Short mmCIF file of C-alpha atoms and ligand atoms in Angstrom, two decimals:
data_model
loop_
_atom_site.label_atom_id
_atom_site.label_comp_id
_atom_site.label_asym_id
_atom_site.label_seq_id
_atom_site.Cartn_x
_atom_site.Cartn_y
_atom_site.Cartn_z
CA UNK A 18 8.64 121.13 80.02
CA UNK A 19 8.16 117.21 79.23
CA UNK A 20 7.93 116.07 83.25
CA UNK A 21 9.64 112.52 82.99
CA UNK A 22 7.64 109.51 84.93
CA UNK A 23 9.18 106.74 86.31
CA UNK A 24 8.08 103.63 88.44
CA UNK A 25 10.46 101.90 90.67
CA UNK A 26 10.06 99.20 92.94
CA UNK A 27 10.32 100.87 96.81
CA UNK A 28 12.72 98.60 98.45
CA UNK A 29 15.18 98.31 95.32
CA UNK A 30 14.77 101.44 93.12
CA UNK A 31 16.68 101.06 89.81
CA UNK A 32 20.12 102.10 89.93
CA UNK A 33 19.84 103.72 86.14
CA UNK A 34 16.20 105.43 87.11
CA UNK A 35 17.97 106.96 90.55
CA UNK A 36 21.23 108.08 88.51
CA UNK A 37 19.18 109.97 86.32
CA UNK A 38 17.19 111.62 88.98
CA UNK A 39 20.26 112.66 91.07
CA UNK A 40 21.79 114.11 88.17
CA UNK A 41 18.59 116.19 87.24
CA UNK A 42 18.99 117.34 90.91
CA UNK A 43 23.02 118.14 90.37
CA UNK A 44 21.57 120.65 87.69
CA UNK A 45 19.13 122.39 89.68
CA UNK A 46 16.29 120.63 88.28
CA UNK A 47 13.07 119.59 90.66
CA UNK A 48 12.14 115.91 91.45
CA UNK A 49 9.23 114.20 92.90
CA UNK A 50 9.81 111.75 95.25
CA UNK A 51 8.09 109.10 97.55
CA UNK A 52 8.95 109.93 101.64
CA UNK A 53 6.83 107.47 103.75
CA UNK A 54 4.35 110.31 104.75
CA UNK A 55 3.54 111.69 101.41
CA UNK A 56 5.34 112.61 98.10
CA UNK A 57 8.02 115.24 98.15
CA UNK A 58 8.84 117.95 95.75
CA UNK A 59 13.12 118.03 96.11
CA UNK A 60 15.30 120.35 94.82
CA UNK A 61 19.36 120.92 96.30
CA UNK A 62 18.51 122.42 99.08
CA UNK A 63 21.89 124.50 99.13
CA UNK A 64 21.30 125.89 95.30
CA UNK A 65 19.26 128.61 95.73
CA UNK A 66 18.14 128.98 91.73
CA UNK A 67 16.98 125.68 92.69
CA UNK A 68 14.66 125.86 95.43
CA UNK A 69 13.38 129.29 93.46
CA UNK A 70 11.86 126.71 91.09
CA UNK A 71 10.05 124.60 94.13
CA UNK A 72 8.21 127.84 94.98
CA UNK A 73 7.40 128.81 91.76
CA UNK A 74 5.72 124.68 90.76
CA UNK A 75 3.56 124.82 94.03
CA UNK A 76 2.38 128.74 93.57
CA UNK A 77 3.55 128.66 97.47
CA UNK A 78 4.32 132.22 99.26
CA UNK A 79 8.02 132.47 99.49
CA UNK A 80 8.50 133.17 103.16
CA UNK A 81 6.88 129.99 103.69
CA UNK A 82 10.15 127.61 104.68
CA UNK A 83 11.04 124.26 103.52
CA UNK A 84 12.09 121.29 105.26
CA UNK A 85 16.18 120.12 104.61
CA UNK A 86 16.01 116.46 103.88
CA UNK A 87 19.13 114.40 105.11
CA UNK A 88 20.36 110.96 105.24
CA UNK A 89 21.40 110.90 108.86
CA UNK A 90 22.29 112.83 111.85
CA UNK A 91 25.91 113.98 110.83
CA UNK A 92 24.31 115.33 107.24
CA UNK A 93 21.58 117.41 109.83
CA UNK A 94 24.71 118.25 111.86
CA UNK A 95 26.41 120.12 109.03
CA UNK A 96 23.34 122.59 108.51
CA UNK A 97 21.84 123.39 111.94
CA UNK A 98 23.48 123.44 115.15
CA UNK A 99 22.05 120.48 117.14
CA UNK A 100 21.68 120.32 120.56
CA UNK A 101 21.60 116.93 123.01
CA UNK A 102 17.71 116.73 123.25
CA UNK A 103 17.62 117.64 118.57
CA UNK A 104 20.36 114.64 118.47
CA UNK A 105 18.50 112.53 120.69
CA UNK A 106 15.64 112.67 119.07
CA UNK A 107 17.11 112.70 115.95
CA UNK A 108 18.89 108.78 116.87
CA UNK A 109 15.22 107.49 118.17
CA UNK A 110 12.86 108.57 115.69
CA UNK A 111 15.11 109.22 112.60
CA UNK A 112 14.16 107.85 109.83
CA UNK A 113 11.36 108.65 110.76
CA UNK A 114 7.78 111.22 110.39
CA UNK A 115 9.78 113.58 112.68
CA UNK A 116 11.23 117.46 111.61
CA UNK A 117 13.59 119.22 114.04
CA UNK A 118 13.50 123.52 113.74
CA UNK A 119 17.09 124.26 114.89
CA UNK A 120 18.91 127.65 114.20
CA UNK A 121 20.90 127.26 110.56
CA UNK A 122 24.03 127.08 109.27
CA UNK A 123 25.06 130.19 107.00
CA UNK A 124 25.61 127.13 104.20
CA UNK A 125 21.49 126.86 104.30
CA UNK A 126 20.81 129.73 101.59
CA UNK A 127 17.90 132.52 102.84
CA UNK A 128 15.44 131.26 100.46
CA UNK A 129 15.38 127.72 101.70
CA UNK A 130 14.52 128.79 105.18
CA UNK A 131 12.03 131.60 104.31
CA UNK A 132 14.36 134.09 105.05
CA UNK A 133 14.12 132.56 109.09
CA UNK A 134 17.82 132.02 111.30
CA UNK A 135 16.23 128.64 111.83
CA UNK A 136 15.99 125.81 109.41
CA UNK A 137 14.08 122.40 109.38
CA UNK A 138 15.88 119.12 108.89
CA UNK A 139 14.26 115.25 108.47
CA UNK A 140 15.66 112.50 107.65
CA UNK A 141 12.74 110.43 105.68
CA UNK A 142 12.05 106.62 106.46
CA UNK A 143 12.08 105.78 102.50
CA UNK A 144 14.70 103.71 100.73
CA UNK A 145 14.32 105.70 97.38
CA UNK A 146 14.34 109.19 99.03
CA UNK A 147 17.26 107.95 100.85
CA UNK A 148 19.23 106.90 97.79
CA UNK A 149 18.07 109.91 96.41
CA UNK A 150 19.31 112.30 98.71
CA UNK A 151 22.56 109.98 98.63
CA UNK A 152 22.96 110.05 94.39
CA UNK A 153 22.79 113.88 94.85
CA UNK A 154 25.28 114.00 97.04
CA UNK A 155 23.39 117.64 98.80
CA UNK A 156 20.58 117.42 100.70
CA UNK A 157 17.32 117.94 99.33
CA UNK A 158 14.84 120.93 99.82
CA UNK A 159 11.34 119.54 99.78
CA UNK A 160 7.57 120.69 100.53
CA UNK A 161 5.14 118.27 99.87
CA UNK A 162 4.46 117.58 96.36
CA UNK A 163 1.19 119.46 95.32
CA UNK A 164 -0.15 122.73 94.29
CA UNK A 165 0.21 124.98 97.32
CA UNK A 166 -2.99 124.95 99.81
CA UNK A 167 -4.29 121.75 97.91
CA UNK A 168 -4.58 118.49 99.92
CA UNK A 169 -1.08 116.84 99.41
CA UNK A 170 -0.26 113.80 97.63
CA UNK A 171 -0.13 110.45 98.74
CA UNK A 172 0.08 108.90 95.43
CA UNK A 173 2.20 109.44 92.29
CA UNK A 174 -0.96 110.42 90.12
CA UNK A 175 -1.77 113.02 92.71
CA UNK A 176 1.61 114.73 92.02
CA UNK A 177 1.26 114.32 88.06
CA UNK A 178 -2.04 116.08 88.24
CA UNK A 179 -1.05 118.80 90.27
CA UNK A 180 2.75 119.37 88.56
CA UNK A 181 2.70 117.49 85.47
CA UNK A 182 4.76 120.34 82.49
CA UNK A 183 6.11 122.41 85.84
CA UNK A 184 8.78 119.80 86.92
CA UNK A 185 11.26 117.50 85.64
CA UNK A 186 10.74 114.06 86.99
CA UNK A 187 8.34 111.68 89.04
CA UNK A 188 9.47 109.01 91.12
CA UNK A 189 6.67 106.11 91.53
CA UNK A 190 6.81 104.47 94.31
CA UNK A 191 3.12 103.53 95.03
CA UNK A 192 1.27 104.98 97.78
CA UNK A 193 2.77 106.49 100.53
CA UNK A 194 2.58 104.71 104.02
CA UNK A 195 1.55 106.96 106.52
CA UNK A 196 -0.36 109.61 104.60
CA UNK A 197 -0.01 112.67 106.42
CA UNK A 198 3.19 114.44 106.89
CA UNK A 199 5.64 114.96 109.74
CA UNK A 200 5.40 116.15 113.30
CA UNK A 201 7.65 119.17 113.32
CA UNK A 202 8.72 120.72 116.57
CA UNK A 203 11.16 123.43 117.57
CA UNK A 204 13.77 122.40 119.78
CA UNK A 205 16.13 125.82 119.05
CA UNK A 206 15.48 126.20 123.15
CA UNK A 207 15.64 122.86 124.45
CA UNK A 208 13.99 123.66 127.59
CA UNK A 209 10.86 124.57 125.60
CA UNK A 210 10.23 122.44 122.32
CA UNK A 211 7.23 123.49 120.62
CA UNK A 212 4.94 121.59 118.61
CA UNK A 213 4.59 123.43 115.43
CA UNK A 214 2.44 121.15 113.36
CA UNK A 215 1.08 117.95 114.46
CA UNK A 216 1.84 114.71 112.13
CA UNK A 217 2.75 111.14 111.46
CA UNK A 218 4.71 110.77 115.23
CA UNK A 219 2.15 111.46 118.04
CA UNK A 220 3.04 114.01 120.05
CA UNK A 221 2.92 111.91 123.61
CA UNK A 222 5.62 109.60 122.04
CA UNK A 223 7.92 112.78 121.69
CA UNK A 224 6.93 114.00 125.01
CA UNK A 225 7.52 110.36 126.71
CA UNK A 226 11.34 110.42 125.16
CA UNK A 227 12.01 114.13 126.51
CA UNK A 228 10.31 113.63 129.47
CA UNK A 229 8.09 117.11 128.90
CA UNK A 230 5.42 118.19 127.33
CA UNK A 231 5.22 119.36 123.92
CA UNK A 232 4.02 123.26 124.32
CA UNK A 233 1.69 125.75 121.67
CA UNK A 234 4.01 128.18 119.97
CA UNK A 235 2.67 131.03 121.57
CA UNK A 236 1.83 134.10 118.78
CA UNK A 237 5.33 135.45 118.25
CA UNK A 238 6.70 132.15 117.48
CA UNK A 239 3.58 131.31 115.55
CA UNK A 240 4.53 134.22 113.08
CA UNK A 241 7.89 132.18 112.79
CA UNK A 242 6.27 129.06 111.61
CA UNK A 243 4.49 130.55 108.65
CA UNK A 244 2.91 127.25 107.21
CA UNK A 245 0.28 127.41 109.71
CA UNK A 246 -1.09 130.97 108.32
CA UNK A 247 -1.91 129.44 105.11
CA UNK A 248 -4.94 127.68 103.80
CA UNK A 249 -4.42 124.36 104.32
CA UNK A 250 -5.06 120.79 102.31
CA UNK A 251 -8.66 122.25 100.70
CA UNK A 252 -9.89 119.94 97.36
CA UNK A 253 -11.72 122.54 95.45
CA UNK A 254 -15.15 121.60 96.74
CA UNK A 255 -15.94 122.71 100.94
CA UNK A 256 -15.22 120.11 103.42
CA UNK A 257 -17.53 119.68 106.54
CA UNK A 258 -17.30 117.74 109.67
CA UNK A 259 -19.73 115.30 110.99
CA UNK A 260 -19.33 114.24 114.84
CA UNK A 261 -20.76 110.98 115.63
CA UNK A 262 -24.03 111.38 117.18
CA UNK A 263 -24.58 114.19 115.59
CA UNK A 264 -27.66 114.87 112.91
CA UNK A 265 -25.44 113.88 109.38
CA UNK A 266 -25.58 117.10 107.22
CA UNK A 267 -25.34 115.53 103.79
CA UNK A 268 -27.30 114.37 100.86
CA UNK A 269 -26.73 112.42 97.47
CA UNK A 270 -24.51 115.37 96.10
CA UNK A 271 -21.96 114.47 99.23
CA UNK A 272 -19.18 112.54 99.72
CA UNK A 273 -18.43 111.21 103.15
CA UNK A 274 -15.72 109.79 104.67
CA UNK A 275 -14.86 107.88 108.27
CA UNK A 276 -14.59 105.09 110.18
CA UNK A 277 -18.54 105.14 111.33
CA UNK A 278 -21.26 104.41 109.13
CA UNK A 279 -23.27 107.46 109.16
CA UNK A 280 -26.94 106.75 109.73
CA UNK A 281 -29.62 106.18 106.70
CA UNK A 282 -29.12 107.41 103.59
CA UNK A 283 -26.45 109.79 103.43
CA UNK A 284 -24.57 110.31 100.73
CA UNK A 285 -23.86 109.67 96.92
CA UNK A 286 -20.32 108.67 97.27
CA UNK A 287 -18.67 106.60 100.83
CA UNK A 288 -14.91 105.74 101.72
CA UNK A 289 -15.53 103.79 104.72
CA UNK A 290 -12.00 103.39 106.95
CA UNK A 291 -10.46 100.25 109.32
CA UNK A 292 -8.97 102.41 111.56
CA UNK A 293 -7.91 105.64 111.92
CA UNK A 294 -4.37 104.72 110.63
CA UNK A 295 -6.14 103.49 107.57
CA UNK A 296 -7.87 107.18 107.42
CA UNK A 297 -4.34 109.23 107.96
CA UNK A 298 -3.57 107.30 104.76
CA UNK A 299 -6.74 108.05 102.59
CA UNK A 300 -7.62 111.53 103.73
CA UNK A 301 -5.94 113.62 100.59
CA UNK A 302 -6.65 110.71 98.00
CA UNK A 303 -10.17 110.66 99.40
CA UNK A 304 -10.59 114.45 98.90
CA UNK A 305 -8.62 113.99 95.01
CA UNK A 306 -11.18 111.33 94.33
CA UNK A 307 -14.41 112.74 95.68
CA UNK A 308 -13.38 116.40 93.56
CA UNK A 309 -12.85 114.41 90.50
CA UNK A 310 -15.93 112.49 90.70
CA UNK A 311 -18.23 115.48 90.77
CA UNK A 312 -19.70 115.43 94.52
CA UNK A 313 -21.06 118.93 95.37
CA UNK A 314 -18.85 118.49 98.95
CA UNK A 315 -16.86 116.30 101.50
CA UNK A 316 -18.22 114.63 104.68
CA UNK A 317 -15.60 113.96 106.83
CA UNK A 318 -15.72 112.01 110.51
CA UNK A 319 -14.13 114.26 113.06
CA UNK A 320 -11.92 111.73 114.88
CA UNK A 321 -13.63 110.76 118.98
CA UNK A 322 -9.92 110.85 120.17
CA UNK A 323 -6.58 113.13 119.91
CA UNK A 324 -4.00 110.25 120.74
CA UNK A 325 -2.08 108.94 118.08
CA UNK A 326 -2.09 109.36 114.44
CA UNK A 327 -5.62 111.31 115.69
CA UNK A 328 -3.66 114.22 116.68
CA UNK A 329 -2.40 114.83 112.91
CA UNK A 330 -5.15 113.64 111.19
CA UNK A 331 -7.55 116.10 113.41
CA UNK A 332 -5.34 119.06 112.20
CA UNK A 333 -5.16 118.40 108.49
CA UNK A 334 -9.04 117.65 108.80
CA UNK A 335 -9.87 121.25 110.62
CA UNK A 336 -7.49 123.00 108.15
CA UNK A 337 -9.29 121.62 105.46
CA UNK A 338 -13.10 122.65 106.48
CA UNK A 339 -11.63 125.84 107.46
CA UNK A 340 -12.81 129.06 105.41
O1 LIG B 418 6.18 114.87 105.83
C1 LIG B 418 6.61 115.96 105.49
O2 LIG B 418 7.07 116.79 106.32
C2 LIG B 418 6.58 116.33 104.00
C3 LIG B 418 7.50 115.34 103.25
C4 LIG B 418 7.66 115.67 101.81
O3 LIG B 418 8.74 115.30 103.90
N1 LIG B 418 6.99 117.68 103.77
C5 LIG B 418 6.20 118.74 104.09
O4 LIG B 418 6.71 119.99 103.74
O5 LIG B 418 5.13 118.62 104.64
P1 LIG B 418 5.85 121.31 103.71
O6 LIG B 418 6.73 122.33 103.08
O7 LIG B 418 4.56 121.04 103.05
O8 LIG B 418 5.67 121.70 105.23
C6 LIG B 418 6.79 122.16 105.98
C7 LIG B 418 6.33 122.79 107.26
C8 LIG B 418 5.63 124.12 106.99
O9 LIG B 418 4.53 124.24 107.88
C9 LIG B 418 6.72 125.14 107.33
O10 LIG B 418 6.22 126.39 107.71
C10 LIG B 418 7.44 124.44 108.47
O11 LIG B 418 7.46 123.09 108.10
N2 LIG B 418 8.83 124.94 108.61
C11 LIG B 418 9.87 124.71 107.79
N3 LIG B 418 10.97 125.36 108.22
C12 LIG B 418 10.62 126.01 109.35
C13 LIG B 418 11.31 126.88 110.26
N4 LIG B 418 12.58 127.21 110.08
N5 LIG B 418 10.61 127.38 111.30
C14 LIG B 418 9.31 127.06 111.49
N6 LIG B 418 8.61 126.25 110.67
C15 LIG B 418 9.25 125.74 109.61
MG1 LIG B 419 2.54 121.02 102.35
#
């Protein structure tokens, strides 16, 4: 398969270039496309042939759900029950880095949801993905755009080097904004929403809008969010932490990246951070750059706090180094 690239500007994406992508969609066919966390890999989300395909491009275990993308709260409304706190969320944070788990319509086929009762719905913050899922007129089943367990892609070179030949079309956008991807809670029992991955909305803003605090899935419900039981976000060379203050472990085979200079001569290859925004957004492309340049491993900075983007970007970092 001949996987069609196109660029397109972010704020006014070519009518023609979007037309052709929706149809593509229409006919079960798989699109990248920018979201503002990273890049998406969309299929119709109610064509089940069609989200076959999303599993089969990624090499991803098929009980592993995927998130519903919608344009707004009365598209969510048609394919999971809401309740008052998933809609009230929904109107502060959507568009937005936030996914709701709410139990699903019977119009969500099995194979979207992993075979779960629940489903997971965002609505992205990302005029093409929005016009997108608008053009296609369904909404639009879509993991993140890489090679399942590989670090996902922030860029639109990422997703050509992981899916070039296994899909139809790339949508290039530029880089994506916030660089890790969405915060998604349960809120099927609105009386205990559970934080089932940590992302691009910090918990404590969540838990300041509800007015309680986010809890751990406990085991059972673990077992019901089966992206956490995977390997995680791994380039194909190990990634270790360094914690300030610590002795640094590397040498000039390493990579390293952070927001701290580490001390003396550490390392053959350095992506030094503003801020720990600014290292939410590089993470993946770091990991992509320091695999393709040859380095032996990755040095990454554990982050000093948990608040804010910290509480993603410490997740995605300890799935990483893990195994
Ligand atoms: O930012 C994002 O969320 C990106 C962009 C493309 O929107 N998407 C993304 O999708 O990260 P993916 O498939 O890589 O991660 C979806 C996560 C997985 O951990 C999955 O297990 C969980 O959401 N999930 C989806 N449906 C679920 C459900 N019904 N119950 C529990 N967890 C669910
Ligand atoms: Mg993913």
């Amino acid at each position: 398969m001949k996987t069609i690239q196109a660029t397109i500007d972010r704020n006014e994406p070519n009518p023609y270039v979007m037309g052709k992508a929706a149809r593509i969609i229409r006919a079960g066919g798989l699109v990248a496309f920018p979201t503002e966390t990273v890049y998406g890999l969309g299929a119709d989300a109610l064509n089940a042939e069609a989200v076959m395909k999303i599993y089969a491009a990624k090499g991803r275990p098929s009980d592993n759900p995927l998130i519903l993308h919608v344009s707004g709260v009365s598209q969510a409304a048609s394919l999971v029950e809401m309740n008052d706190t998933a809609r009230k969320l929904a109107f502060k944070f959507w568009p937005g880095p936030l996914t709701l788990v709410l139990p699903a319509k019977p119009i969500i086929p099995p194979i979207t949801r992993g075979g779960l009762i629940t489903a997971a719905v965002r609505m992205p913050n990302n005029t093409p993905a929005l016009e997108l899922i608008h053009a296609s007129r369904t909404p639009l089943a879509a993991p993140s755009a890489n090679i399942s367990g590989r670090p996902s892609p922030t860029d639109a070179e990422s997703v050509f080097h992981d899916m070039a030949g296994k899909i139809d079309m790339i949508l290039d956008a530029g880089t994506t904004g916030i660089g890790i991807e969405s915060t998604v809670i349960d809120v099927t029992n609105p009386f205990r929403v559970l934080l089932l991955r940590p992302g691009g909305l910090p918990r404590e803003v969540i838990e300041d809008a509800i007015g309680m605090r986010l809890e751990a899935p406990d085991s059972d419900s673990a077992k019901r969010s089966p992206g956490t039981r995977y390997r995680h976000y791994s380039p194909s060379i190990p990634v270790m932490i360094w914690r300030k203050g610590d002795k640094f472990p590397g040498d000039e085979t390493c990579g390293y990246m952070g927001v701290d200079e580490p001390d003396g001569l550490c390392c053959g290859g350095k992506i030094m951070f503003t801020s720990y925004e600014d290292y939410a957004r590089g993470l993946f492309a770091g990991f992509r750059k320091f695999e393709a340049d040859g380095f032996s491993r990755v040095i990454v900075q554990w982050p000093e706090n948990d608040s804010g983007i910290c509480g993603g970007l410490r997740d995605r970092i300890k799935r990483s180094a893990s195994e």
